[in-house]
């Protein structure tokens, strides 16, 4: 991939624009996709490789191909076993409300310290003199990677947000290969462009998305920005019958996901104990529907292919998916007492 970086600017632009035209994506998306893959390669060849797992929407497009949304940022799970070794806490254990609050506070503080003192220097070394890396002024969990951009877009940020945290389950996971879109079309130029990453399974990602949507139904505050992607991702995954069948067959995994979120991301409005068949809710309320639609239209212009479904179709298929999930047989278990998944 470094061969591409060394090309003169006109040649780089030509490859980017040609790939964008052939893949029906914006040039800015193609360019950022390259830098996301380049950064993943550096990270999973660095001393961090045994302590991190790749997750999130970018993994759904780059690893599994279940969605056509381009690679935007990098979400990494940091192994919390190192936190347990450094402190008296065990995130996989159950605590009372007071103990749980203290454990989560200690976990956040440990994570911020790890990122600032141990992880950031490694990421900066990965960047070399090609990119730059700095802590986000808005979040202790985010490192901002600035790459030498040549394309400009309004919705696509000209930087990669590297979000790192231990509050996500380590299992199940597997090793997979990712490569830049340009490498798929111009393999000779991108010799050895394959990147081996450790990533959470698609089945877990499916239930993660489902529970994200369920949690928003009763939200009593404004949605976070750029949230429409979760609704698009969910429907794109559900359109793959083999994935949906595997996820539906693994009801234990849904319960583990919901229990994990109830333990680590508890909020009264999230209602994770009812994120199970028979009481699952995916359809957004009228209060946030127009907000979601506007966000989706912005995303559609630059992040999605021309054949991306209309927002109304997303909502129609979401109704069907909610019905399918609620017709499944629930387990005779209470999410509030169900164990979270050990990393």
Short mmCIF file of C-alpha atoms in Angstrom, two decimals:
data_model
loop_
_atom_site.label_atom_id
_atom_site.label_comp_id
_atom_site.label_asym_id
_atom_site.label_seq_id
_atom_site.Cartn_x
_atom_site.Cartn_y
_atom_site.Cartn_z
CA UNK A 1 0.00 0.00 0.00
CA UNK A 2 2.92 2.33 0.54
CA UNK A 3 3.52 2.23 -3.22
CA UNK A 4 0.27 4.14 -3.73
CA UNK A 5 1.30 6.79 -1.20
CA UNK A 6 4.52 7.43 -3.11
CA UNK A 7 2.74 8.06 -6.42
CA UNK A 8 2.55 11.65 -7.72
CA UNK A 9 -0.64 13.44 -6.71
CA UNK A 10 -2.23 13.39 -10.22
CA UNK A 11 -1.83 9.59 -10.40
CA UNK A 12 -3.29 9.10 -6.93
CA UNK A 13 -6.26 11.27 -7.84
CA UNK A 14 -6.78 9.37 -11.07
CA UNK A 15 -6.88 6.02 -9.26
CA UNK A 16 -9.23 7.40 -6.62
CA UNK A 17 -11.67 8.92 -9.11
CA UNK A 18 -11.63 5.87 -11.38
CA UNK A 19 -12.36 3.57 -8.45
CA UNK A 20 -15.10 5.91 -7.23
CA UNK A 21 -16.76 5.88 -10.65
CA UNK A 22 -16.60 2.10 -10.98
CA UNK A 23 -17.89 1.48 -7.47
CA UNK A 24 -20.47 4.26 -7.56
CA UNK A 25 -19.02 5.96 -4.48
CA UNK A 26 -17.62 9.41 -3.78
CA UNK A 27 -13.87 9.99 -4.26
CA UNK A 28 -13.60 11.10 -0.62
CA UNK A 29 -15.05 7.75 0.48
CA UNK A 30 -12.57 5.79 -1.64
CA UNK A 31 -9.67 7.83 -0.30
CA UNK A 32 -10.71 7.43 3.32
CA UNK A 33 -11.27 3.70 2.80
CA UNK A 34 -7.64 3.39 1.73
CA UNK A 35 -6.37 5.15 4.85
CA UNK A 36 -8.62 3.10 7.14
CA UNK A 37 -7.16 -0.11 5.68
CA UNK A 38 -3.64 1.31 5.82
CA UNK A 39 -4.11 2.14 9.50
CA UNK A 40 -5.62 -1.27 10.28
CA UNK A 41 -2.60 -2.92 8.69
CA UNK A 42 -0.23 -0.90 10.85
CA UNK A 43 -2.21 -1.53 14.04
CA UNK A 44 -2.51 -5.29 13.58
CA UNK A 45 1.21 -5.54 12.87
CA UNK A 46 2.08 -3.46 15.93
CA UNK A 47 2.67 -4.47 19.58
CA UNK A 48 -1.05 -3.79 20.13
CA UNK A 49 -2.19 -6.68 17.93
CA UNK A 50 -2.80 -9.18 20.74
CA UNK A 51 -4.70 -6.66 22.87
CA UNK A 52 -7.26 -5.40 20.35
CA UNK A 53 -10.23 -6.67 18.35
CA UNK A 54 -11.86 -4.86 15.42
CA UNK A 55 -15.61 -4.25 15.63
CA UNK A 56 -18.38 -1.94 14.43
CA UNK A 57 -19.87 -0.85 11.13
CA UNK A 58 -16.57 -0.61 9.30
CA UNK A 59 -15.99 -4.31 9.99
CA UNK A 60 -19.40 -5.11 8.48
CA UNK A 61 -18.40 -3.56 5.17
CA UNK A 62 -14.69 -4.36 5.03
CA UNK A 63 -14.68 -7.85 6.57
CA UNK A 64 -18.09 -9.36 5.89
CA UNK A 65 -19.44 -7.33 2.98
CA UNK A 66 -22.91 -7.27 4.50
CA UNK A 67 -23.27 -3.52 4.09
CA UNK A 68 -22.17 -1.19 1.30
CA UNK A 69 -21.52 1.79 3.53
CA UNK A 70 -17.90 2.84 3.17
CA UNK A 71 -15.28 2.50 5.90
CA UNK A 72 -15.35 5.62 8.02
CA UNK A 73 -13.73 5.06 11.40
CA UNK A 74 -12.09 2.27 13.40
CA UNK A 75 -13.63 0.82 16.56
CA UNK A 76 -11.37 -1.39 18.65
CA UNK A 77 -12.06 -3.45 21.76
CA UNK A 78 -9.24 -3.33 24.29
CA UNK A 79 -8.77 -6.55 26.24
CA UNK A 80 -9.96 -5.89 29.79
CA UNK A 81 -7.92 -8.76 31.21
CA UNK A 82 -5.10 -6.23 31.45
CA UNK A 83 -7.38 -4.02 33.57
CA UNK A 84 -8.10 -6.93 35.90
CA UNK A 85 -4.37 -7.61 36.20
CA UNK A 86 -3.69 -3.96 37.08
CA UNK A 87 -6.55 -3.46 39.56
CA UNK A 88 -8.75 -5.26 42.06
CA UNK A 89 -11.74 -5.22 39.71
CA UNK A 90 -13.16 -7.92 37.43
CA UNK A 91 -15.48 -6.41 34.77
CA UNK A 92 -16.99 -9.83 34.10
CA UNK A 93 -18.25 -10.16 37.67
CA UNK A 94 -21.57 -8.86 38.97
CA UNK A 95 -21.62 -6.01 41.46
CA UNK A 96 -24.34 -4.10 43.26
CA UNK A 97 -25.25 -0.65 41.95
CA UNK A 98 -22.60 1.09 44.04
CA UNK A 99 -19.88 -1.46 43.25
CA UNK A 100 -20.80 -1.44 39.58
CA UNK A 101 -20.51 2.36 39.41
CA UNK A 102 -17.10 2.26 41.08
CA UNK A 103 -15.89 -0.50 38.76
CA UNK A 104 -17.03 1.36 35.63
CA UNK A 105 -15.38 4.56 36.85
CA UNK A 106 -12.13 2.69 37.50
CA UNK A 107 -12.39 1.02 34.08
CA UNK A 108 -12.87 4.36 32.31
CA UNK A 109 -9.95 5.92 34.17
CA UNK A 110 -7.70 2.94 33.40
CA UNK A 111 -8.69 3.05 29.72
CA UNK A 112 -7.97 6.78 29.44
CA UNK A 113 -4.56 6.27 31.05
CA UNK A 114 -3.75 3.33 28.78
CA UNK A 115 -4.66 5.30 25.67
CA UNK A 116 -2.70 8.40 26.67
CA UNK A 117 0.41 6.70 28.03
CA UNK A 118 0.70 3.36 26.18
CA UNK A 119 -1.50 3.25 23.09
CA UNK A 120 -1.05 6.74 21.63
CA UNK A 121 2.76 6.37 21.32
CA UNK A 122 2.28 3.08 19.43
CA UNK A 123 -0.31 4.65 17.12
CA UNK A 124 2.00 7.60 16.48
CA UNK A 125 4.79 5.17 15.62
CA UNK A 126 2.39 3.40 13.22
CA UNK A 127 1.68 6.73 11.53
CA UNK A 128 5.35 7.55 11.08
CA UNK A 129 5.79 10.73 9.06
CA UNK A 130 2.86 9.90 6.78
CA UNK A 131 -0.09 10.60 9.09
CA UNK A 132 -0.45 12.23 12.49
CA UNK A 133 -2.22 11.01 15.64
CA UNK A 134 -3.45 12.98 18.64
CA UNK A 135 -5.88 12.54 21.52
CA UNK A 136 -9.37 13.87 20.87
CA UNK A 137 -10.20 16.97 22.92
CA UNK A 138 -13.77 15.65 23.24
CA UNK A 139 -13.22 12.05 24.38
CA UNK A 140 -10.49 10.21 26.26
CA UNK A 141 -11.39 7.07 24.27
CA UNK A 142 -10.63 8.54 20.85
CA UNK A 143 -7.41 9.10 18.94
CA UNK A 144 -7.77 11.32 15.87
CA UNK A 145 -5.69 10.23 12.90
CA UNK A 146 -5.17 12.89 10.24
CA UNK A 147 -4.19 11.62 6.81
CA UNK A 148 -2.92 13.56 3.77
CA UNK A 149 -6.26 14.08 2.04
CA UNK A 150 -6.72 15.05 -1.57
CA UNK A 151 -10.55 14.91 -1.74
CA UNK A 152 -13.08 17.16 -0.02
CA UNK A 153 -16.60 16.22 1.10
CA UNK A 154 -19.21 17.69 3.43
CA UNK A 155 -20.47 14.59 5.28
CA UNK A 156 -17.24 12.58 5.29
CA UNK A 157 -14.76 13.78 7.88
CA UNK A 158 -11.17 14.09 6.54
CA UNK A 159 -9.83 12.15 9.50
CA UNK A 160 -10.12 8.72 11.09
CA UNK A 161 -11.51 8.41 14.59
CA UNK A 162 -9.79 5.52 16.34
CA UNK A 163 -12.17 4.66 19.18
CA UNK A 164 -10.68 2.30 21.74
CA UNK A 165 -12.35 0.88 24.82
CA UNK A 166 -12.73 -2.26 26.93
CA UNK A 167 -16.52 -2.04 27.40
CA UNK A 168 -17.36 -4.55 24.69
CA UNK A 169 -17.30 -8.33 24.67
CA UNK A 170 -14.17 -10.03 23.36
CA UNK A 171 -15.98 -13.16 22.16
CA UNK A 172 -16.96 -14.58 19.76
CA UNK A 173 -14.29 -13.40 17.32
CA UNK A 174 -12.34 -14.66 14.30
CA UNK A 175 -9.54 -13.67 11.94
CA UNK A 176 -10.41 -12.19 8.55
CA UNK A 177 -8.81 -10.35 5.64
CA UNK A 178 -9.64 -6.80 4.54
CA UNK A 179 -8.32 -4.79 1.61
CA UNK A 180 -8.88 -1.30 0.17
CA UNK A 181 -11.44 -0.86 -2.59
CA UNK A 182 -8.69 0.36 -4.92
CA UNK A 183 -6.76 -2.87 -4.34
CA UNK A 184 -9.75 -4.88 -5.55
CA UNK A 185 -9.73 -3.06 -8.87
CA UNK A 186 -5.97 -2.55 -9.25
CA UNK A 187 -4.33 -5.59 -7.59
CA UNK A 188 -0.98 -5.17 -9.37
CA UNK A 189 -0.47 -1.72 -7.93
CA UNK A 190 -1.54 -2.84 -4.47
CA UNK A 191 0.61 -5.92 -4.09
CA UNK A 192 0.32 -7.43 -0.58
CA UNK A 193 -2.56 -5.10 0.29
CA UNK A 194 -4.42 -7.74 2.31
CA UNK A 195 -4.75 -6.92 5.99
CA UNK A 196 -5.34 -9.68 8.56
CA UNK A 197 -7.50 -8.47 11.46
CA UNK A 198 -9.13 -10.08 14.48
CA UNK A 199 -12.80 -9.12 14.45
CA UNK A 200 -16.05 -9.83 16.30
CA UNK A 201 -18.36 -12.26 14.50
CA UNK A 202 -21.15 -11.06 12.22
CA UNK A 203 -23.77 -12.77 14.40
CA UNK A 204 -22.72 -10.74 17.42
CA UNK A 205 -22.65 -7.58 15.30
CA UNK A 206 -26.22 -8.32 14.17
CA UNK A 207 -27.53 -8.53 17.74
CA UNK A 208 -25.46 -5.50 18.73
CA UNK A 209 -27.23 -3.47 16.04
CA UNK A 210 -30.65 -4.85 16.99
CA UNK A 211 -30.19 -3.86 20.63
CA UNK A 212 -28.95 -0.40 19.61
CA UNK A 213 -32.24 0.19 17.78
CA UNK A 214 -34.30 -1.24 20.65
CA UNK A 215 -32.61 1.13 23.10
CA UNK A 216 -33.52 4.22 21.05
CA UNK A 217 -37.28 3.68 21.08
CA UNK A 218 -37.73 5.10 24.59
CA UNK A 219 -34.78 7.50 24.55
CA UNK A 220 -35.72 10.73 26.31
CA UNK A 221 -32.99 12.88 24.75
CA UNK A 222 -31.76 13.81 21.28
CA UNK A 223 -30.15 11.08 19.19
CA UNK A 224 -26.37 11.19 18.83
CA UNK A 225 -25.24 12.58 15.50
CA UNK A 226 -24.81 10.34 12.45
CA UNK A 227 -27.06 7.66 13.97
CA UNK A 228 -29.03 6.72 10.85
CA UNK A 229 -26.19 4.39 9.90
CA UNK A 230 -27.36 1.87 12.52
CA UNK A 231 -30.78 1.55 10.86
CA UNK A 232 -29.24 1.11 7.42
CA UNK A 233 -26.71 -1.42 8.72
CA UNK A 234 -29.40 -3.46 10.46
CA UNK A 235 -31.55 -3.82 7.37
CA UNK A 236 -28.61 -4.57 5.09
CA UNK A 237 -27.56 -7.37 7.44
CA UNK A 238 -31.12 -8.70 7.67
CA UNK A 239 -31.24 -8.93 3.87
CA UNK A 240 -28.71 -11.77 4.06
CA UNK A 241 -30.83 -14.85 4.91
CA UNK A 242 -27.87 -16.99 5.97
CA UNK A 243 -26.68 -14.42 8.50
CA UNK A 244 -30.17 -13.80 9.85
CA UNK A 245 -30.77 -17.55 10.20
CA UNK A 246 -27.52 -18.05 12.11
CA UNK A 247 -28.27 -15.13 14.40
CA UNK A 248 -31.86 -16.26 15.03
CA UNK A 249 -30.57 -19.74 15.88
CA UNK A 250 -28.18 -18.34 18.48
CA UNK A 251 -30.63 -16.93 21.00
CA UNK A 252 -28.08 -17.27 23.77
CA UNK A 253 -25.92 -14.71 21.98
CA UNK A 254 -28.75 -12.15 21.95
CA UNK A 255 -29.18 -12.60 25.70
CA UNK A 256 -25.45 -12.19 26.24
CA UNK A 257 -25.43 -8.98 24.19
CA UNK A 258 -28.45 -7.54 26.01
CA UNK A 259 -27.07 -8.55 29.42
CA UNK A 260 -23.70 -7.02 28.60
CA UNK A 261 -25.31 -3.71 27.63
CA UNK A 262 -27.57 -3.76 30.69
CA UNK A 263 -24.49 -4.15 32.86
CA UNK A 264 -22.16 -1.69 31.11
CA UNK A 265 -24.48 0.82 29.43
CA UNK A 266 -27.47 0.82 31.73
CA UNK A 267 -30.10 3.51 31.24
CA UNK A 268 -33.74 3.43 32.27
CA UNK A 269 -34.95 4.34 28.79
CA UNK A 270 -32.75 1.69 27.10
CA UNK A 271 -34.91 -1.13 28.52
CA UNK A 272 -32.36 -3.85 27.75
CA UNK A 273 -34.15 -6.47 29.91
CA UNK A 274 -36.93 -6.43 27.28
CA UNK A 275 -34.60 -6.65 24.27
CA UNK A 276 -35.74 -10.24 23.73
CA UNK A 277 -38.32 -12.02 21.55
CA UNK A 278 -41.84 -10.99 22.44
CA UNK A 279 -40.89 -7.50 23.61
CA UNK A 280 -38.30 -6.28 21.09
CA UNK A 281 -38.96 -2.80 19.65
CA UNK A 282 -37.10 -1.47 16.60
CA UNK A 283 -39.37 1.19 15.11
CA UNK A 284 -38.33 4.75 16.01
CA UNK A 285 -40.91 7.09 17.49
CA UNK A 286 -42.38 10.01 15.58
CA UNK A 287 -40.27 12.31 17.76
CA UNK A 288 -37.01 11.14 16.20
CA UNK A 289 -38.25 9.91 12.82
CA UNK A 290 -37.75 13.18 10.93
CA UNK A 291 -34.34 13.66 12.54
CA UNK A 292 -33.30 10.17 11.44
CA UNK A 293 -34.58 10.69 7.91
CA UNK A 294 -32.63 13.94 7.49
CA UNK A 295 -29.47 12.25 8.77
CA UNK A 296 -30.04 9.30 6.43
CA UNK A 297 -30.41 11.56 3.39
CA UNK A 298 -27.13 13.31 4.24
CA UNK A 299 -25.39 9.96 4.67
CA UNK A 300 -26.89 8.61 1.45
CA UNK A 301 -25.36 11.39 -0.66
CA UNK A 302 -21.74 10.57 0.19
CA UNK A 303 -21.48 7.31 2.11
CA UNK A 304 -23.87 4.98 0.27
CA UNK A 305 -24.09 3.64 -3.29
CA UNK A 306 -26.70 5.00 -5.69
CA UNK A 307 -28.91 1.93 -5.22
CA UNK A 308 -29.19 2.41 -1.45
CA UNK A 309 -32.81 1.97 -0.32
CA UNK A 310 -34.98 4.96 0.46
CA UNK A 311 -35.57 5.74 4.12
CA UNK A 312 -39.21 4.64 3.81
CA UNK A 313 -38.08 1.20 2.62
CA UNK A 314 -35.70 0.91 5.58
CA UNK A 315 -38.62 1.60 7.92
CA UNK A 316 -40.92 -0.87 6.14
CA UNK A 317 -38.37 -3.66 6.38
CA UNK A 318 -37.72 -2.77 10.01
CA UNK A 319 -41.39 -3.44 10.80
CA UNK A 320 -41.06 -6.90 9.25
CA UNK A 321 -37.81 -7.62 11.07
CA UNK A 322 -39.32 -6.63 14.41
CA UNK A 323 -42.20 -9.03 13.80
CA UNK A 324 -39.83 -11.87 12.88
CA UNK A 325 -37.78 -11.42 16.05
CA UNK A 326 -40.84 -11.23 18.28
CA UNK A 327 -42.09 -14.52 16.83
CA UNK A 328 -38.94 -16.34 17.95
CA UNK A 329 -39.02 -18.42 21.12
CA UNK A 330 -37.48 -16.54 24.06
CA UNK A 331 -35.24 -18.24 26.58
CA UNK A 332 -36.70 -18.74 30.09
CA UNK A 333 -34.15 -16.30 31.49
CA UNK A 334 -34.05 -12.80 32.95
CA UNK A 335 -31.55 -10.43 31.30
CA UNK A 336 -31.01 -8.74 34.67
CA UNK A 337 -29.61 -11.97 36.09
CA UNK A 338 -27.95 -13.31 32.94
CA UNK A 339 -24.14 -13.41 32.87
CA UNK A 340 -22.22 -11.05 30.64
CA UNK A 341 -19.72 -12.54 28.22
CA UNK A 342 -16.20 -12.91 29.48
CA UNK A 343 -13.52 -11.49 27.14
#
